[in-house]
Short mmCIF file of C-alpha atoms in Angstrom, two decimals:
data_model
loop_
_atom_site.label_atom_id
_atom_site.label_comp_id
_atom_site.label_asym_id
_atom_site.label_seq_id
_atom_site.Cartn_x
_atom_site.Cartn_y
_atom_site.Cartn_z
CA MET A 1 0.00 0.00 0.00
CA ASN A 2 1.42 3.38 -0.96
CA ARG A 3 1.59 6.37 1.37
CA ASN A 4 -1.22 8.32 -0.29
CA ARG A 5 -3.62 5.41 -0.05
CA ALA A 6 -2.67 4.87 3.62
CA LEU A 7 -3.35 8.55 4.39
CA TRP A 8 -6.68 8.31 2.58
CA ILE A 9 -7.72 5.35 4.73
CA VAL A 10 -6.68 7.17 7.93
CA ALA A 11 -8.66 10.24 6.87
CA ILE A 12 -11.84 8.33 5.99
CA VAL A 13 -11.71 6.26 9.18
CA GLY A 14 -11.10 9.37 11.26
CA LEU A 15 -14.01 11.22 9.72
CA ALA A 16 -16.35 8.21 9.89
CA LEU A 17 -15.64 7.57 13.55
CA GLY A 18 -15.66 11.24 14.53
CA VAL A 19 -12.20 10.99 16.10
CA THR A 20 -9.20 13.27 15.86
CA VAL A 21 -6.13 11.86 14.15
CA TYR A 22 -2.79 12.85 15.66
CA ALA A 23 0.80 12.83 14.48
CA THR A 24 3.91 13.17 16.63
CA ASN A 25 6.50 15.74 15.62
CA ILE A 26 9.99 14.84 16.84
CA TYR A 27 12.62 17.46 17.65
CA GLU A 28 16.19 16.81 18.79
CA THR A 29 18.73 19.02 20.50
CA THR A 30 21.62 20.30 18.44
CA ASP A 31 23.70 20.86 21.58
CA GLY A 32 26.72 18.63 22.04
CA PRO A 33 27.24 16.21 24.95
CA MET A 34 28.07 17.86 28.26
CA PRO A 35 29.47 16.53 31.53
CA ILE A 36 27.08 16.47 34.47
CA ALA A 37 28.65 18.35 37.35
CA ASP A 38 29.20 15.92 40.23
CA ASN A 39 27.32 16.66 43.46
CA SER A 40 26.15 20.13 42.39
CA GLY A 41 22.69 19.71 43.89
CA ALA A 42 21.32 22.17 41.34
CA LEU A 43 19.76 22.06 37.87
CA GLY A 44 22.77 23.68 36.24
CA ASP A 45 23.61 21.53 33.20
CA CYS A 46 21.15 22.14 30.39
CA GLN A 47 20.49 21.47 26.71
CA THR A 48 17.85 23.19 24.60
CA ILE A 49 15.60 22.42 21.64
CA ASN A 50 14.15 25.18 19.47
CA VAL A 51 10.74 24.12 18.14
CA PRO A 52 10.04 26.16 14.99
CA ASP A 53 6.45 24.99 14.49
CA SER A 54 3.36 26.59 15.99
CA ILE A 55 1.55 23.64 17.58
CA VAL A 56 -1.13 23.60 20.27
CA ILE A 57 0.10 20.82 22.54
CA THR A 58 -2.09 17.80 23.19
CA ASP A 59 0.66 15.47 24.39
CA VAL A 60 4.39 15.53 25.07
CA GLU A 61 7.04 12.88 25.56
CA VAL A 62 10.76 13.18 26.22
CA GLU A 63 13.62 10.81 25.41
CA ILE A 64 16.91 11.31 27.25
CA THR A 65 20.26 9.84 26.26
CA ALA A 66 22.71 10.03 29.15
CA ALA A 67 25.46 8.07 30.85
CA HIS A 68 25.91 7.95 34.62
CA SER A 69 27.21 5.41 37.11
CA TRP A 70 24.52 5.95 39.78
CA VAL A 71 21.09 6.82 38.44
CA SER A 72 19.58 7.95 41.74
CA ASP A 73 22.02 10.86 41.88
CA LEU A 74 20.06 12.47 39.05
CA THR A 75 17.16 14.86 38.63
CA PHE A 76 15.87 15.78 35.15
CA GLU A 77 13.53 18.69 34.54
CA VAL A 78 12.03 19.99 31.28
CA THR A 79 10.74 23.54 30.79
CA SER A 80 8.52 24.76 27.96
CA PRO A 81 8.66 28.10 26.11
CA ALA A 82 5.78 29.20 28.36
CA SER A 83 8.02 28.56 31.42
CA THR A 84 6.03 25.54 32.60
CA SER A 85 8.40 23.09 34.29
CA LEU A 86 8.02 19.37 34.93
CA THR A 87 10.47 17.26 36.89
CA ILE A 88 10.55 14.01 34.93
CA ILE A 89 12.60 11.96 37.37
CA ASN A 90 13.95 12.89 40.78
CA ARG A 91 16.53 10.59 42.35
CA SER A 92 14.79 7.28 41.67
CA GLY A 93 14.45 4.82 44.51
CA ARG A 94 14.82 7.37 47.29
CA ASN A 95 12.18 8.48 49.78
CA GLY A 96 13.93 11.65 50.87
CA THR A 97 16.87 9.71 52.32
CA GLY A 98 19.21 6.91 51.35
CA ALA A 99 21.35 6.14 48.33
CA GLY A 100 18.51 5.10 46.01
CA ASN A 101 19.08 2.89 42.98
CA ASN A 102 22.71 2.39 41.95
CA VAL A 103 21.91 1.28 38.39
CA ASP A 104 23.99 2.68 35.53
CA LEU A 105 22.66 4.73 32.65
CA VAL A 106 24.45 4.11 29.36
CA ASP A 107 24.18 6.36 26.35
CA THR A 108 23.57 3.41 24.03
CA THR A 109 20.07 3.08 25.55
CA PRO A 110 17.92 6.23 25.51
CA VAL A 111 15.20 6.30 28.17
CA ARG A 112 11.77 7.56 27.15
CA TYR A 113 9.31 9.28 29.48
CA SER A 114 5.63 9.69 28.63
CA ASP A 115 2.27 9.70 30.40
CA ALA A 116 1.39 6.51 28.50
CA ALA A 117 4.68 4.63 28.88
CA PRO A 118 4.23 1.02 27.67
CA SER A 119 5.83 -0.33 30.84
CA GLY A 120 3.33 1.55 33.02
CA LEU A 121 6.15 2.10 35.52
CA SER A 122 6.84 5.35 37.37
CA ALA A 123 10.22 7.01 36.91
CA GLU A 124 10.61 6.69 40.68
CA THR A 125 11.07 2.94 40.12
CA LEU A 126 13.77 3.28 37.44
CA GLY A 127 16.32 0.61 38.23
CA ASP A 128 14.24 -1.16 40.89
CA ASN A 129 14.23 -4.54 39.20
CA CYS A 130 17.48 -4.51 37.24
CA THR A 131 19.61 -7.59 37.67
CA GLY A 132 22.93 -8.84 36.37
CA ALA A 133 25.13 -6.03 35.13
CA ALA A 134 22.68 -3.47 36.54
CA ILE A 135 22.48 -1.30 33.43
CA ILE A 136 19.32 0.27 32.01
CA ASP A 137 19.14 -1.69 28.77
CA GLY A 138 15.43 -2.06 27.93
CA SER A 139 15.22 -5.67 29.08
CA ALA A 140 12.44 -7.05 31.26
CA GLY A 141 12.84 -5.63 34.74
CA CYS A 142 15.18 -2.95 33.45
CA GLU A 143 12.82 -1.11 31.13
CA ASP A 144 13.75 1.92 29.03
CA ASN A 145 10.38 3.73 29.31
CA TYR A 146 8.61 5.28 32.31
CA THR A 147 5.90 7.73 33.36
CA PRO A 148 7.22 10.95 34.94
CA ASP A 149 7.43 11.24 38.73
CA PRO A 150 8.36 14.70 40.07
CA ASP A 151 8.81 13.47 43.68
CA ALA A 152 8.33 16.88 45.28
CA THR A 153 9.57 15.62 48.66
CA ASP A 154 13.10 14.73 47.60
CA THR A 155 16.15 16.89 48.24
CA PRO A 156 18.02 19.03 47.45
CA VAL A 157 15.96 19.63 44.29
CA ALA A 158 12.23 19.59 45.00
CA GLY A 159 10.29 18.16 42.08
CA THR A 160 7.77 20.36 40.30
CA GLY A 161 4.68 19.65 38.21
CA THR A 162 2.49 16.56 37.85
CA ASP A 163 2.84 14.96 34.42
CA PHE A 164 3.14 15.89 30.74
CA GLY A 165 -0.49 17.00 30.77
CA ASP A 166 0.85 20.16 32.44
CA PHE A 167 1.87 21.34 28.95
CA ASP A 168 -1.48 20.68 27.24
CA GLY A 169 -2.94 23.72 25.50
CA GLU A 170 0.35 25.62 25.33
CA ASN A 171 1.97 26.58 22.05
CA ALA A 172 5.04 24.40 21.52
CA GLN A 173 6.88 27.00 19.44
CA GLY A 174 10.06 28.35 20.99
CA VAL A 175 12.90 27.14 23.17
CA TRP A 176 12.48 24.06 25.39
CA THR A 177 15.10 23.34 28.04
CA LEU A 178 16.17 20.09 29.70
CA CYS A 179 18.31 20.47 32.82
CA VAL A 180 19.96 17.86 35.02
CA ALA A 181 21.22 17.93 38.58
CA ASP A 182 23.59 15.49 40.30
CA SER A 183 22.99 15.50 44.04
CA ALA A 184 25.54 13.03 45.42
CA GLY A 185 29.28 12.70 45.16
CA GLY A 186 31.52 9.99 43.80
CA ASP A 187 29.77 9.12 40.53
CA THR A 188 29.85 11.06 37.31
CA GLY A 189 28.17 11.12 33.93
CA THR A 190 27.29 12.89 30.71
CA LEU A 191 24.10 14.37 29.28
CA THR A 192 24.52 13.21 25.68
CA SER A 193 21.33 14.39 23.97
CA TRP A 194 17.55 14.51 24.21
CA ARG A 195 14.51 14.43 21.97
CA LEU A 196 11.08 16.01 22.33
CA GLY A 197 7.90 14.48 20.89
CA ILE A 198 4.87 16.76 20.51
CA ASN A 199 1.45 15.55 19.35
CA LYS A 200 -0.59 17.68 16.99
CA PRO A 201 -3.96 17.01 15.37
CA ILE A 202 -4.03 16.24 11.65
CA PRO A 203 -6.78 18.09 9.74
CA VAL A 204 -7.96 14.90 8.05
CA GLU A 205 -10.23 16.71 5.63
CA LEU A 206 -7.13 18.32 4.09
CA LEU A 207 -5.15 15.15 3.54
CA SER A 208 -4.43 14.46 -0.11
CA PHE A 209 -4.92 10.97 -1.47
CA SER A 210 -5.08 8.97 -4.64
CA ILE A 211 -6.71 5.69 -5.54
CA ASP A 212 -4.63 3.35 -7.64
#
């Protein structure tokens, strides 16, 4: 089946069922890898993505590629052009005290965060069930996708926001920022890159198609 025919089928089905058809636009940072400052306790290492398209947000997901030898040292927070911030993960495995999960992040396995993560697992549990080499690798028990968990009670960076629904209704156009904090000493890492997925509705009545 060619692309035009596939789009035609999507359009007809969408119109017939009275549903909105969505597409996900993917944007990736052009910033180079940066070291994550060890034991800074502050969201000071950041990369940006400039979204050129005017899109009213209906859903957002974030994929982070990073390397670090102790995942629970880390806090990741994303901020939209409208200055709405969401802490995606905040020192997984900790309840305000303790060392948390000592699993490694490796930059060969990006970790995706979305409100509808296939694993259904909270970012707070990242690394809970990893076995063997204890590396986030996408295997069962060591999944590479999670729902965000701001964990507002953790320290020294208090999580902010609820989930990616916080961005709904905003215009995606402009500069998005992802910042990372390392809040314990002795382990180091690198923020390699990140990607931003933004859902937008497709005006199905405008889709072109051909029958052949």
